[in-house]
Short mmCIF file of C-alpha atoms in Angstrom, two decimals:
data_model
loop_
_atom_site.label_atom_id
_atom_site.label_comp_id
_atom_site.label_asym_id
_atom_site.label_seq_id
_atom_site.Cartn_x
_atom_site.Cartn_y
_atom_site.Cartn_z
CA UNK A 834 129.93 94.90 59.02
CA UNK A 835 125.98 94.81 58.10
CA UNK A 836 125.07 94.78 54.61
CA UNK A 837 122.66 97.40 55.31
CA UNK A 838 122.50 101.07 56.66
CA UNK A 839 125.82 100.54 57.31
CA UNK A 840 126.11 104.32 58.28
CA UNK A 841 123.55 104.17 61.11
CA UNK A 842 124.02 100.43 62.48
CA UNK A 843 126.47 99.78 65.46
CA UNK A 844 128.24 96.35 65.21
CA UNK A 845 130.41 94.33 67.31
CA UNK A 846 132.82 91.79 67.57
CA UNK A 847 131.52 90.05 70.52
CA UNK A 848 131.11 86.58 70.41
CA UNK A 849 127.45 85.54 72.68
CA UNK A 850 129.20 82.18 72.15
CA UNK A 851 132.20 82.54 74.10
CA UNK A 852 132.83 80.33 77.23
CA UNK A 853 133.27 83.17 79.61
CA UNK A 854 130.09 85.35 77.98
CA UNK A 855 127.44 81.76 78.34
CA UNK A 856 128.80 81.58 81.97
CA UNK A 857 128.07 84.98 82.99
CA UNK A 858 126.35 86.36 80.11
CA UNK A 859 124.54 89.45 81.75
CA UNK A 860 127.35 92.20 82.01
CA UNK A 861 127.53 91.32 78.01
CA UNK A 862 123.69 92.02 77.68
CA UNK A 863 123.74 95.36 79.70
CA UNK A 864 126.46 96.36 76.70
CA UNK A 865 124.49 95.18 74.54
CA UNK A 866 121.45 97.14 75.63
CA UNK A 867 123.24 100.54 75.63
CA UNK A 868 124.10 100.08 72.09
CA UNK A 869 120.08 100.24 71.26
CA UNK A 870 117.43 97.95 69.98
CA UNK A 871 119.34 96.45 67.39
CA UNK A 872 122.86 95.41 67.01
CA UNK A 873 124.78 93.60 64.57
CA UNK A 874 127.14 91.03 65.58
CA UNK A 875 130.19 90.41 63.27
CA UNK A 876 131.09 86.91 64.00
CA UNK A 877 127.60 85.51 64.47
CA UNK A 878 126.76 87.60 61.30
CA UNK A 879 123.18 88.28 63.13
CA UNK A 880 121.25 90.83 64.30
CA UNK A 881 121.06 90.37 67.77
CA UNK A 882 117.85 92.25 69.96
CA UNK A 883 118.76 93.03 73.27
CA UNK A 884 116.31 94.85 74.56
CA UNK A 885 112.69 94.30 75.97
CA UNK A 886 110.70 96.08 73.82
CA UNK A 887 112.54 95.38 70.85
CA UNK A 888 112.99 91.36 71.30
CA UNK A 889 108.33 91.77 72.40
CA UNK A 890 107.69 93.52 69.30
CA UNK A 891 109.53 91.05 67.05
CA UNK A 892 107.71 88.03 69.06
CA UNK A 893 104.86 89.84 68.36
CA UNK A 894 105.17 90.04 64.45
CA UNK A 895 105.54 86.81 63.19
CA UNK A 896 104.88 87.43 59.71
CA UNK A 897 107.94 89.35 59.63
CA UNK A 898 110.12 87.78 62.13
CA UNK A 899 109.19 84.26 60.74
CA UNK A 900 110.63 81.11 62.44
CA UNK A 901 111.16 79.17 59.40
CA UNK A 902 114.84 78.60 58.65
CA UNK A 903 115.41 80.94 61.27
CA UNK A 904 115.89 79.43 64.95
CA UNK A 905 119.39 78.44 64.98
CA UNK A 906 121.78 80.52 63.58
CA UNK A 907 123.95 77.87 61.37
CA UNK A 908 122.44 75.89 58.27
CA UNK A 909 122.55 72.45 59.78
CA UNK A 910 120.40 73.37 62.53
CA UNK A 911 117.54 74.64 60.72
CA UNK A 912 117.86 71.94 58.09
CA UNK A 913 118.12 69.09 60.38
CA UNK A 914 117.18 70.14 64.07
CA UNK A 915 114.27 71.65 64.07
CA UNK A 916 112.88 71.93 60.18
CA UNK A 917 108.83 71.38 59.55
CA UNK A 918 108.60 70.93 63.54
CA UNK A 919 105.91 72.82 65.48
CA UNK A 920 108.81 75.29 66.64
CA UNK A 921 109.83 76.23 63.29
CA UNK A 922 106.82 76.81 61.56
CA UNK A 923 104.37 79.77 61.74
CA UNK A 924 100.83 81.18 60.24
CA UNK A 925 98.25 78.49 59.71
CA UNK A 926 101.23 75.72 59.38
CA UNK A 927 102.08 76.19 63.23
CA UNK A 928 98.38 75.98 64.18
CA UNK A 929 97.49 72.52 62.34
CA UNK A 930 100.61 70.97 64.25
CA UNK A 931 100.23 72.98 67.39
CA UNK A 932 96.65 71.96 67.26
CA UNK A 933 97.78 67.70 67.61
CA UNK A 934 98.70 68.51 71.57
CA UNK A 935 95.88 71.36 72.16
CA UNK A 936 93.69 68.88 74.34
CA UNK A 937 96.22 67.83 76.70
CA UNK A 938 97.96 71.12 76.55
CA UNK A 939 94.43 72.86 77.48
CA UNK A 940 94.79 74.78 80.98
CA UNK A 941 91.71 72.74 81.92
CA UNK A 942 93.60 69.66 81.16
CA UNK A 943 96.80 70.71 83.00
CA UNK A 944 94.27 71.84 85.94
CA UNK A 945 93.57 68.31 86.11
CA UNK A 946 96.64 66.73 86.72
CA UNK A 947 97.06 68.60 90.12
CA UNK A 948 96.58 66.37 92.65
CA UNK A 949 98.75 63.85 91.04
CA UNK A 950 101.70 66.97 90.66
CA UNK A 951 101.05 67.50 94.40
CA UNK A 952 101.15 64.25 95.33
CA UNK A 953 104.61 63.30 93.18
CA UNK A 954 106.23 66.57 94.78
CA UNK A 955 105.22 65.61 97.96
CA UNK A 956 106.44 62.31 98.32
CA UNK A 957 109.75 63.12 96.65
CA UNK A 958 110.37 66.14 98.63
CA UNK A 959 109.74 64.00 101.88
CA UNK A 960 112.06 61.63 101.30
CA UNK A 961 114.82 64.48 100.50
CA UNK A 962 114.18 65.93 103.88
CA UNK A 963 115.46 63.21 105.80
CA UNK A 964 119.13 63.37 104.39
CA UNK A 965 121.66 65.95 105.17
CA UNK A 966 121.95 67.65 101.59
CA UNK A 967 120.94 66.68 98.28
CA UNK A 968 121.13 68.21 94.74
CA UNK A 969 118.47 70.27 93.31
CA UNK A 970 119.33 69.11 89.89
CA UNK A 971 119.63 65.32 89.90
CA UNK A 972 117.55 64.60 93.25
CA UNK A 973 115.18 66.76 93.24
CA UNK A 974 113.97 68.81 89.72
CA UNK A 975 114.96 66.24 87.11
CA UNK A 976 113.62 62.93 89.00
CA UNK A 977 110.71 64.71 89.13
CA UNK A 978 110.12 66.38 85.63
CA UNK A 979 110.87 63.68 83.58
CA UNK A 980 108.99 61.39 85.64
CA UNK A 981 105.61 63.63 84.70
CA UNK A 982 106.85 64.32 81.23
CA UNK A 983 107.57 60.63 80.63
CA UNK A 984 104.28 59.51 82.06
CA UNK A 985 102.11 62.50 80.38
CA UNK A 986 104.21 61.53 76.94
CA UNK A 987 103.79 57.85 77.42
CA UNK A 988 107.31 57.47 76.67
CA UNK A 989 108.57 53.86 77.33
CA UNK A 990 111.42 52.97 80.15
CA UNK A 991 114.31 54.32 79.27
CA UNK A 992 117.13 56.29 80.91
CA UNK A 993 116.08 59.72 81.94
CA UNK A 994 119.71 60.64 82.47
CA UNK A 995 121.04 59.98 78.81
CA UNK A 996 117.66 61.55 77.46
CA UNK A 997 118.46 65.14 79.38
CA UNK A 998 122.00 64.92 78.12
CA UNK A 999 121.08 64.81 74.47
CA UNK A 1000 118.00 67.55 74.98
CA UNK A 1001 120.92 69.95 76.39
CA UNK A 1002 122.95 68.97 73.02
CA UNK A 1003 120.38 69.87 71.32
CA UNK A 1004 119.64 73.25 72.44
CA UNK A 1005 123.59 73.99 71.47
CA UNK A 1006 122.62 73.53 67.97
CA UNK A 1007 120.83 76.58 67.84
CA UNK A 1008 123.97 78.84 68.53
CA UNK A 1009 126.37 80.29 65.83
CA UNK A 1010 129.13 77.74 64.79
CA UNK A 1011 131.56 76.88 67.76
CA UNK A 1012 132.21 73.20 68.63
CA UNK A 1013 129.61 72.97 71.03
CA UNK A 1014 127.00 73.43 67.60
CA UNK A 1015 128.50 70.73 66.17
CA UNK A 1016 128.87 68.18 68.85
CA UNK A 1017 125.23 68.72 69.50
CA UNK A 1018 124.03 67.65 66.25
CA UNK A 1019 124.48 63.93 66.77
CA UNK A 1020 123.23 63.84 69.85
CA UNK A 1021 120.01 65.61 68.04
CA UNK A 1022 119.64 63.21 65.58
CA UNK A 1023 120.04 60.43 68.25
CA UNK A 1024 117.02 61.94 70.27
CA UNK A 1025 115.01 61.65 66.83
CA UNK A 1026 116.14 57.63 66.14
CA UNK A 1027 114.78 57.25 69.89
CA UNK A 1028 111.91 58.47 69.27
CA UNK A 1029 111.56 56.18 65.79
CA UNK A 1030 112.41 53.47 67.08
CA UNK A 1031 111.08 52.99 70.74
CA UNK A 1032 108.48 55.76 71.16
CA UNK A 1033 106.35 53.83 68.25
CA UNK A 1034 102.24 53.60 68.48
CA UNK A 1035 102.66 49.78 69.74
CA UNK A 1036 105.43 51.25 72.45
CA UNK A 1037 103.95 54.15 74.31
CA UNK A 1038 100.72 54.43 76.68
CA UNK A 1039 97.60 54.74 75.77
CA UNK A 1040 95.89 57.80 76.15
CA UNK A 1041 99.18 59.58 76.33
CA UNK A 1042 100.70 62.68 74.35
CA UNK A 1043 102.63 60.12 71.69
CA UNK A 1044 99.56 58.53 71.27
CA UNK A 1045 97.23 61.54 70.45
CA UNK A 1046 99.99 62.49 67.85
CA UNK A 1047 100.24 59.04 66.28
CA UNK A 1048 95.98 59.13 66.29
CA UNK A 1049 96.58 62.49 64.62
CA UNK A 1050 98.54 61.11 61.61
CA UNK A 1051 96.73 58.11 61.27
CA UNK A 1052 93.67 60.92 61.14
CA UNK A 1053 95.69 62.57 58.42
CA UNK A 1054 96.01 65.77 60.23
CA UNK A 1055 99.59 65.35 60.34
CA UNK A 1056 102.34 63.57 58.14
CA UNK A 1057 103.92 60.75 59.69
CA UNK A 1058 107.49 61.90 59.90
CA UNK A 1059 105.89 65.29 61.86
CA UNK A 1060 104.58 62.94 64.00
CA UNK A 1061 108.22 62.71 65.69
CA UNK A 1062 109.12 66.02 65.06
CA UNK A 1063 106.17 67.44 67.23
CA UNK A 1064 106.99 65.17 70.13
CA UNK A 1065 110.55 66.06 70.14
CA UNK A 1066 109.56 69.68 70.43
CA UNK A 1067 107.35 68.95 73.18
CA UNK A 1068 110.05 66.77 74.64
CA UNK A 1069 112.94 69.04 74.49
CA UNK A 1070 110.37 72.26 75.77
CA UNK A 1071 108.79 70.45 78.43
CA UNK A 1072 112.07 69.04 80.39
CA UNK A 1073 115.06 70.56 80.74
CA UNK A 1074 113.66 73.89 80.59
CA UNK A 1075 111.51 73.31 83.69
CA UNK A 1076 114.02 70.98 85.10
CA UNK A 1077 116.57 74.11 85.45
CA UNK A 1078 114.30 76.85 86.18
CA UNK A 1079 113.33 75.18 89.06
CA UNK A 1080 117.01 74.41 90.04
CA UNK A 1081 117.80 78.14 89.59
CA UNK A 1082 114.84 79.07 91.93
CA UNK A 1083 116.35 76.93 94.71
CA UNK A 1084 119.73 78.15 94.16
CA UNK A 1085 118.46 82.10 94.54
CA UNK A 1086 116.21 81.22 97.04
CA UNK A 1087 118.44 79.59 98.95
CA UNK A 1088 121.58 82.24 98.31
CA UNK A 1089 118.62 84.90 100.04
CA UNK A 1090 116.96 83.02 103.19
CA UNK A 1091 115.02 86.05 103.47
CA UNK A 1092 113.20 85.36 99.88
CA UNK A 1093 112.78 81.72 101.06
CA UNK A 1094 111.81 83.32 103.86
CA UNK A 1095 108.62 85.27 101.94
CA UNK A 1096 107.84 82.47 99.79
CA UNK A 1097 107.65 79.55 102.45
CA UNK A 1098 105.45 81.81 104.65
CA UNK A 1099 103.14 83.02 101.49
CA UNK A 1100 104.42 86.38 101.41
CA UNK A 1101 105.06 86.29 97.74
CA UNK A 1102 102.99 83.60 95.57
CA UNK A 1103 104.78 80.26 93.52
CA UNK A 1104 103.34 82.15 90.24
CA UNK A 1105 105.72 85.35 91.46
CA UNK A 1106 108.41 83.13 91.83
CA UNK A 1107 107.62 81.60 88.80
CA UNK A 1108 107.56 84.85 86.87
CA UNK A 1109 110.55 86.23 88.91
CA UNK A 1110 112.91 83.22 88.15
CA UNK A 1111 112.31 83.35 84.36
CA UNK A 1112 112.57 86.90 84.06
CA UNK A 1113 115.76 86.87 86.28
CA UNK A 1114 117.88 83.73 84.37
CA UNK A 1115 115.71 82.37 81.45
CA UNK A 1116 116.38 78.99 80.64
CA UNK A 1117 116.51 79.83 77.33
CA UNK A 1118 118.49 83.23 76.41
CA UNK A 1119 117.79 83.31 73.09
CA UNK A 1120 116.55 81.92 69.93
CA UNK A 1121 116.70 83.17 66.29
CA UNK A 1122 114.32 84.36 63.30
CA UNK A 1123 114.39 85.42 59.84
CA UNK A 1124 113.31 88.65 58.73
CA UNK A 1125 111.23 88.21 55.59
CA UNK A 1126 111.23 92.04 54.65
CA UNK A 1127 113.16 94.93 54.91
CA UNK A 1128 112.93 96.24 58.28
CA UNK A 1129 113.09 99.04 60.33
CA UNK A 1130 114.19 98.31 64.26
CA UNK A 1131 114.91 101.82 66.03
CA UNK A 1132 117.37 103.47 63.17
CA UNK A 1133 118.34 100.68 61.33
CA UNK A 1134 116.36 98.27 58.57
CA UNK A 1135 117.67 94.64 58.76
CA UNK A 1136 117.63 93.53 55.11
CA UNK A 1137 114.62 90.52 54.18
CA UNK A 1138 116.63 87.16 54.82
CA UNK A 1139 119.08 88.44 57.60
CA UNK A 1140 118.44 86.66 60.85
CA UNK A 1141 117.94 88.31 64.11
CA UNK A 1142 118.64 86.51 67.33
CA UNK A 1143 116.11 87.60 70.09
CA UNK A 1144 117.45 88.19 73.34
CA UNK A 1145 115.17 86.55 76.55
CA UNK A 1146 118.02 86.32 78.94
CA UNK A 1147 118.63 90.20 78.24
CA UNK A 1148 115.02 91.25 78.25
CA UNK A 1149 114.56 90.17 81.79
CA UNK A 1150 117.50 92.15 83.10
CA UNK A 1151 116.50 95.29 80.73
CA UNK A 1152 116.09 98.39 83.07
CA UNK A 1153 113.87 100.35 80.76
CA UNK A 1154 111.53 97.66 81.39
CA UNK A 1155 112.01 96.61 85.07
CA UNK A 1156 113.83 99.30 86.94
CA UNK A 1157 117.32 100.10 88.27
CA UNK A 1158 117.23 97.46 90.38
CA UNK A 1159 116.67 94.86 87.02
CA UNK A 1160 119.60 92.98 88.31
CA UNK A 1161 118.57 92.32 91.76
CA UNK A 1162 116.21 88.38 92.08
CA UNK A 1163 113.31 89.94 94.33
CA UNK A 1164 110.33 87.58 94.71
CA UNK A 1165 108.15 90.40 95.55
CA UNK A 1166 108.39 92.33 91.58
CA UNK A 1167 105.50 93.32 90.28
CA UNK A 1168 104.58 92.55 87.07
CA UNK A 1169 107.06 89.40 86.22
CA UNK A 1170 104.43 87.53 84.76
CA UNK A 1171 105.26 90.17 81.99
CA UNK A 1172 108.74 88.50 80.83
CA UNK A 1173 110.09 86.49 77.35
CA UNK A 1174 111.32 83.77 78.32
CA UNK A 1175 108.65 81.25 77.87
CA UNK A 1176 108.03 83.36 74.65
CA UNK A 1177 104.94 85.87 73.15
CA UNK A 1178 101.56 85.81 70.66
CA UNK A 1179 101.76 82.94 68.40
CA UNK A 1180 104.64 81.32 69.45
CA UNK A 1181 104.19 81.39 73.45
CA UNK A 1182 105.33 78.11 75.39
CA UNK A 1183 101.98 75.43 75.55
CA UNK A 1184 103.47 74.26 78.29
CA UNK A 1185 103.02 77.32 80.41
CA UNK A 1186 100.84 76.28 83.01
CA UNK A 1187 102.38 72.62 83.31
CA UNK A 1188 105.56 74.23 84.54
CA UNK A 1189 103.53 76.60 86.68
CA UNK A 1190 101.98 74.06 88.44
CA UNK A 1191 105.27 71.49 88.34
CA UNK A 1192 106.89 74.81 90.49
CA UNK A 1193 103.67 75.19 92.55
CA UNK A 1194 103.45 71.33 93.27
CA UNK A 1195 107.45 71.34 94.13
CA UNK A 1196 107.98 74.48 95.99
CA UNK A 1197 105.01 73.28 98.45
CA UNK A 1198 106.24 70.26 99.25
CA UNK A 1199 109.49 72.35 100.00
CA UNK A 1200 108.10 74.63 101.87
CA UNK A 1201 106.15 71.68 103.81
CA UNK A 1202 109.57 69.50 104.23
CA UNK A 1203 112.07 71.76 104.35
CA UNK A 1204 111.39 75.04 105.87
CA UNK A 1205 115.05 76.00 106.56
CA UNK A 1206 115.95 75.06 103.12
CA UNK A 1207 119.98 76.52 102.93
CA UNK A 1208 122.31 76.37 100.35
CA UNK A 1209 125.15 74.01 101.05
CA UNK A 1210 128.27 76.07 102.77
CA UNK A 1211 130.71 73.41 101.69
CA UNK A 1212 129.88 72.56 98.04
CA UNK A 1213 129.60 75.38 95.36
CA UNK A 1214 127.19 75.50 92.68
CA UNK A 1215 128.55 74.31 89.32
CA UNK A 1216 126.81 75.33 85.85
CA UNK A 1217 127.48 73.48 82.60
CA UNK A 1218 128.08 75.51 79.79
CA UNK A 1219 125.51 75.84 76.30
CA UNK A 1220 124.62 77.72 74.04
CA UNK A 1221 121.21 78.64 74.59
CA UNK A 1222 120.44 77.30 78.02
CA UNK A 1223 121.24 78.23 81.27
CA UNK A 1224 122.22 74.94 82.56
CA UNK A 1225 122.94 73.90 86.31
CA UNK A 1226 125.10 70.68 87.04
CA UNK A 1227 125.25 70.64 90.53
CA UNK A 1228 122.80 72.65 92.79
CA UNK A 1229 123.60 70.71 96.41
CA UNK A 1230 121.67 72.15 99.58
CA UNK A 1231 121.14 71.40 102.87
CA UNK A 1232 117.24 70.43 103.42
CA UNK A 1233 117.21 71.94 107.48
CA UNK A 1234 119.60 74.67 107.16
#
């Protein structure tokens, strides 16, 4: 039970965790949700947020929903995952290191790189067209994200394929202990010996985002051990994120021709697609913080040093916020550009308006290549399951219908 205001909190037993809750987490969430803005769960020992406003007003008050110590909810994440990176810092501490990527990360910057977006979608997307199906996953969004992440990082040649693997380990570390936390942690700390010991300043490109950080310690703006902490942020935020949300928009687009249908004509922008995806299955449902004071949420006051776990899958699907019809993918919402899921305030995804213009750049050439864009009638989609992301494995589709 909490170990606060035990008379007005509602707890629970159920496990966010669970194999059949990450596969199909949302009937979970609407249960959630009905129990009110905060609720504690018993075997995570967490506050969890379910609902929009709540999980916006906590991203919006970092001083008291502080990400140090507080993203994953078991010890050895937040001591070895993600500790004195740009993720799990806050105030003026998450400026200076958030400040080593601001020039590339600039929206002029990003503006910048959109011919050579266009032109990479393009010519991928082209050569899909002419076979009879191919996956959205391993043809089509990851060949293409890491090959811009990779070049904008200046990362060396190495294998995209085990890279993505360990990034998707690592986002299980930030769950409550289950065996998927702890087989994730080696793969984390083998992400971090790549990065040592191949991503060095005589390694990577010039003029890249490894070498602005490695400028930026040798500057003294940054210690040299953050040095590979901030890149694998930006390396674990910048792929597999993007590389599944655009997976997930094929698969809904294609499972409703008739919202391929608005999109490919321009009925409905790639930024409302954008918005509508990540409000509709975030990539990444939740992540946790730690409440540095007492508390009040709705009834209840979470104790300083409890950890809340903030809900962004739930948010998007909360009908307070977004109507009855919350559950229903509908290119044509207004407002999505309103959802959690790349984050709020301080702590808001830099990346933003790369992935924008990654979907924008890919769903063009689709639209271009592919018009009758189906899903695949004789090969089901198949999601792998983790803690924090939702992951696709196989997304196969038919490129003419």
């Amino acid at each position: 039970m909490p170990p606060l205001d035990a008379s007005s909190a509602i707890s629970t037993p159920v496990d966010l965790f669970d194999d059949a809750v990450v596969a199909d987490p949302y009937p979970t969430y609407a249960e959630l949700r009905a129990l009110g803005p905060v609720v504690y769960l018993e075997r995570a020992q967490t506050w969890a947020l379910p609902q929009y406003a709540s999980v916006k007003a906590a991203l919006s008050d970092p001083d008291t929903f502080s990400s140090v110590n507080g993203l994953h909810l078991n010890p050895e994440g937040n001591q070895w995952v993600t500790a004195n990176s740009v993720l799990a810092t806050d105030g003026l501490e998450h400026a200076r290191l958030k400040r080593v990527l601001s020039k590339e990360l600039a929206p002029r910057a990003i503006k910048d790189l959109g011919d050579d977006l266009r032109a990479r979608a393009d010519a991928l997307v082209a050569g899909l067209a002419e076979r009879e199906s191919f996956d959205a996953v391993r043809d089509l969004a990851a060949p293409y994200v890491t090959d811009v992440i990779f070049e904008l990082m200046g990362l060396p040649d190495v294998d995209p394929g085990d890279l993505m693997k360990q990034i998707e380990s690592v986002f299980d570390t930030f769950g409550a202990p289950n065996p998927r936390v702890y087989a994730g942690l080696p793969a984390a700390q083998a992400m971090f010996e790549f990065l040592q010991t191949v991503a060095t300043r005589e390694n990577v490109r010039p003029g890249s985002w490894l070498a602005a950080a490695h400028a930026a310690a040798d500057r003294g703006e940054i210690a040299e051990h953050e040095c590979v902490m901030t890149m694998a942020a930006y390396l674990t935020a910048g792929m597999d994120t993007t590389i599944h949300s655009i997976a997930t928009a094929v698969h809904h687009l294609t499972a409703d021709p008739e919202q391929w249908k608005l999109v490919r004509n321009g009925d409905a922008s790639y930024e409302a697609l954008f918005g509508e995806t990540l409000r509709y299955d975030a990539p990444i449902q939740g992540f946790g913080r730690r409440v540095t004071a007492d508390t009040k949420i709705g009834d209840v006051t979470v104790p300083a040093g409890d950890q809340v776990w903030l809900m962004f899958g739930s948010s998007g699907r909360d009908t307070d916020k977004w109507g009855p019809d919350a559950d229903r993918f509908d290119v044509r919402r207004p407002g999505t550009d309103q959802h959690l899921a790349l984050g709020f305030g301080a702590h808001l995804c830099a990346g933003n308006h790369l992935a924008l213009m990654e979907f924008d750049a890919i769903f063009t050439a689709l639209g271009k290549h592919c018009p009758n864009l189906a899903a695949d009638p004789d090969t089901a989609p198949e999601r792998v399951l983790n803690n924090v992301l939702r992951v696709w494995d196989r997304v196969t589709v038919r490129p003419q219908g």
